Amino acid sequence: MIHAELFCELRAKGFAVEPGELGENITTSGIDLLALPTGTRLHLGASAVVEITGLRNPCVQIDNFQKGLMAATLDKDADGNLVRKAGIMGIVIAEGDVRPGDTIRVESPAMPHRPLLPV
């Protein structure tokens, strides 16, 4: 999954990229995917459920799409730590049809929360 806000950020940096072009299956909007804890469940549409397992680690294939794009999906935080912005990975817990415009309900896991790590 990738947040639509990343595509806006990439376009502002001069990259022509649209949802679906970076290999993601689902594009979200208005949900800070990167800040969700490991184990969060996303309820998509009427019945689909995906459990978040970690951060998507951008690979060089992204540069095959557009040169420099991989670096544009990486950043540094205030402490100099690498920030991966290329989305999140998850496993399907419950199947279901997912359509554009479907609502997404976020179900947080039990405390203590564990931050997302690259998978």
mmCIF file of C-alpha atoms in Angstrom:
data_model
loop_
_atom_site.group_PDB
_atom_site.id
_atom_site.type_symbol
_atom_site.label_atom_id
_atom_site.label_comp_id
_atom_site.label_asym_id
_atom_site.label_seq_id
_atom_site.Cartn_x
_atom_site.Cartn_y
_atom_site.Cartn_z
ATOM 1 C CA MET A 1 0.000 0.000 0.000
ATOM 2 C CA ILE A 2 1.113 3.524 -0.738
ATOM 3 C CA HIS A 3 -0.414 6.789 0.457
ATOM 4 C CA ALA A 4 -1.593 9.092 -2.343
ATOM 5 C CA GLU A 5 0.187 11.961 -0.631
ATOM 6 C CA LEU A 6 3.507 10.392 -1.702
ATOM 7 C CA PHE A 7 2.521 10.739 -5.362
ATOM 8 C CA CYS A 8 1.816 14.441 -4.792
ATOM 9 C CA GLU A 9 5.220 14.829 -3.146
ATOM 10 C CA LEU A 10 6.951 13.007 -6.010
ATOM 11 C CA ARG A 11 5.150 15.108 -8.633
ATOM 12 C CA ALA A 12 6.342 18.248 -6.805
ATOM 13 C CA LYS A 13 9.897 16.904 -7.215
ATOM 14 C CA GLY A 14 9.371 16.532 -10.970
ATOM 15 C CA PHE A 15 8.470 12.844 -11.239
ATOM 16 C CA ALA A 16 5.512 11.797 -13.363
ATOM 17 C CA VAL A 17 4.106 8.922 -11.324
ATOM 18 C CA GLU A 18 0.538 7.834 -10.694
ATOM 19 C CA PRO A 19 -1.130 5.333 -8.348
ATOM 20 C CA GLY A 20 -0.406 1.739 -9.347
ATOM 21 C CA GLU A 21 2.864 2.530 -11.122
ATOM 22 C CA LEU A 22 5.132 1.667 -8.189
ATOM 23 C CA GLY A 23 3.794 -1.850 -7.744
ATOM 24 C CA GLU A 24 1.348 -1.142 -4.948
ATOM 25 C CA ASN A 25 -1.981 -2.930 -4.847
ATOM 26 C CA ILE A 26 -3.831 -0.250 -2.898
ATOM 27 C CA THR A 27 -3.483 3.533 -2.747
ATOM 28 C CA THR A 28 -4.867 5.274 0.321
ATOM 29 C CA SER A 29 -5.606 8.909 1.066
ATOM 30 C CA GLY A 30 -5.785 10.700 4.396
ATOM 31 C CA ILE A 31 -4.197 7.876 6.423
ATOM 32 C CA ASP A 32 -0.630 8.286 7.687
ATOM 33 C CA LEU A 33 0.360 4.736 6.743
ATOM 34 C CA LEU A 34 3.994 5.182 7.765
ATOM 35 C CA ALA A 35 3.019 6.142 11.330
ATOM 36 C CA LEU A 36 0.795 3.115 11.948
ATOM 37 C CA PRO A 37 2.167 0.451 14.299
ATOM 38 C CA THR A 38 3.006 -3.087 13.234
ATOM 39 C CA GLY A 39 -0.058 -5.308 13.493
ATOM 40 C CA THR A 40 -2.554 -2.571 12.620
ATOM 41 C CA ARG A 41 -5.483 -3.998 10.697
ATOM 42 C CA LEU A 42 -6.978 -2.077 7.824
ATOM 43 C CA HIS A 43 -10.589 -2.953 7.030
ATOM 44 C CA LEU A 44 -11.119 -2.244 3.336
ATOM 45 C CA GLY A 45 -14.612 -1.990 1.927
ATOM 46 C CA ALA A 46 -17.235 -4.389 3.249
ATOM 47 C CA SER A 47 -15.089 -7.378 4.228
ATOM 48 C CA ALA A 48 -11.391 -7.268 3.279
ATOM 49 C CA VAL A 49 -8.851 -6.999 6.101
ATOM 50 C CA VAL A 50 -5.089 -6.467 5.726
ATOM 51 C CA GLU A 51 -2.698 -6.632 8.674
ATOM 52 C CA ILE A 52 0.334 -4.362 8.376
ATOM 53 C CA THR A 53 3.647 -6.188 8.694
ATOM 54 C CA GLY A 54 6.194 -3.440 7.998
ATOM 55 C CA LEU A 55 7.617 -0.755 5.789
ATOM 56 C CA ARG A 56 8.055 -1.382 2.104
ATOM 57 C CA ASN A 57 11.736 -1.159 1.252
ATOM 58 C CA PRO A 58 12.131 0.637 -2.089
ATOM 59 C CA CYS A 59 14.328 -1.235 -4.544
ATOM 60 C CA VAL A 60 16.299 -0.307 -7.647
ATOM 61 C CA GLN A 61 13.416 -1.417 -9.881
ATOM 62 C CA ILE A 62 11.819 1.929 -9.039
ATOM 63 C CA ASP A 63 14.755 3.627 -10.792
ATOM 64 C CA ASN A 64 14.033 1.523 -13.888
ATOM 65 C CA PHE A 65 10.686 3.308 -14.020
ATOM 66 C CA GLN A 66 12.231 6.787 -13.630
ATOM 67 C CA LYS A 67 15.852 7.582 -12.822
ATOM 68 C CA GLY A 68 16.286 9.004 -9.314
ATOM 69 C CA LEU A 69 12.833 7.917 -8.165
ATOM 70 C CA MET A 70 14.142 5.486 -5.544
ATOM 71 C CA ALA A 71 16.164 8.225 -3.843
ATOM 72 C CA ALA A 72 13.092 10.475 -3.924
ATOM 73 C CA THR A 73 11.183 7.890 -1.832
ATOM 74 C CA LEU A 74 13.846 8.078 0.883
ATOM 75 C CA ASP A 75 14.468 10.883 3.352
ATOM 76 C CA LYS A 76 16.178 11.596 6.682
ATOM 77 C CA ASP A 77 14.477 12.566 9.930
ATOM 78 C CA ALA A 78 15.717 15.251 12.327
ATOM 79 C CA ASP A 79 18.152 12.744 13.906
ATOM 80 C CA GLY A 80 19.577 11.693 10.534
ATOM 81 C CA ASN A 81 17.782 8.324 10.463
ATOM 82 C CA LEU A 82 16.655 6.947 7.113
ATOM 83 C CA VAL A 83 12.927 7.367 6.432
ATOM 84 C CA ARG A 84 11.401 4.984 3.901
ATOM 85 C CA LYS A 85 8.340 6.553 2.261
ATOM 86 C CA ALA A 86 7.566 3.913 -0.389
ATOM 87 C CA GLY A 87 4.573 2.536 1.511
ATOM 88 C CA ILE A 88 3.827 -0.447 3.690
ATOM 89 C CA MET A 89 3.489 -4.202 3.371
ATOM 90 C CA GLY A 90 0.765 -6.387 4.808
ATOM 91 C CA ILE A 91 -0.872 -9.777 4.739
ATOM 92 C CA VAL A 92 -4.484 -10.477 3.842
ATOM 93 C CA ILE A 93 -6.426 -11.636 6.898
ATOM 94 C CA ALA A 94 -9.851 -11.665 5.237
ATOM 95 C CA GLU A 95 -10.629 -11.611 1.528
ATOM 96 C CA GLY A 96 -13.097 -9.303 -0.091
ATOM 97 C CA ASP A 97 -13.708 -7.046 -3.032
ATOM 98 C CA VAL A 98 -11.912 -3.707 -2.810
ATOM 99 C CA ARG A 99 -12.992 -0.909 -5.106
ATOM 100 C CA PRO A 100 -11.906 2.687 -5.684
ATOM 101 C CA GLY A 101 -13.516 4.950 -3.119
ATOM 102 C CA ASP A 102 -14.087 2.213 -0.521
ATOM 103 C CA THR A 103 -13.736 3.326 3.062
ATOM 104 C CA ILE A 104 -10.805 2.132 5.158
ATOM 105 C CA ARG A 105 -11.232 1.594 8.881
ATOM 106 C CA VAL A 106 -8.046 1.501 10.967
ATOM 107 C CA GLU A 107 -7.958 -0.980 13.867
ATOM 108 C CA SER A 108 -4.978 -0.449 16.163
ATOM 109 C CA PRO A 109 -3.283 -3.467 17.749
ATOM 110 C CA ALA A 110 -3.068 -3.991 21.506
ATOM 111 C CA MET A 111 -0.475 -1.982 23.385
ATOM 112 C CA PRO A 112 2.436 -1.737 23.487
ATOM 113 C CA HIS A 113 2.670 -0.605 19.881
ATOM 114 C CA ARG A 114 5.697 -1.597 17.814
ATOM 115 C CA PRO A 115 6.930 0.779 15.099
ATOM 116 C CA LEU A 116 7.036 -0.362 11.492
ATOM 117 C CA LEU A 117 10.376 -1.771 10.361
ATOM 118 C CA PRO A 118 11.509 -2.548 6.803
ATOM 119 C CA VAL A 119 10.440 -5.972 5.523
#
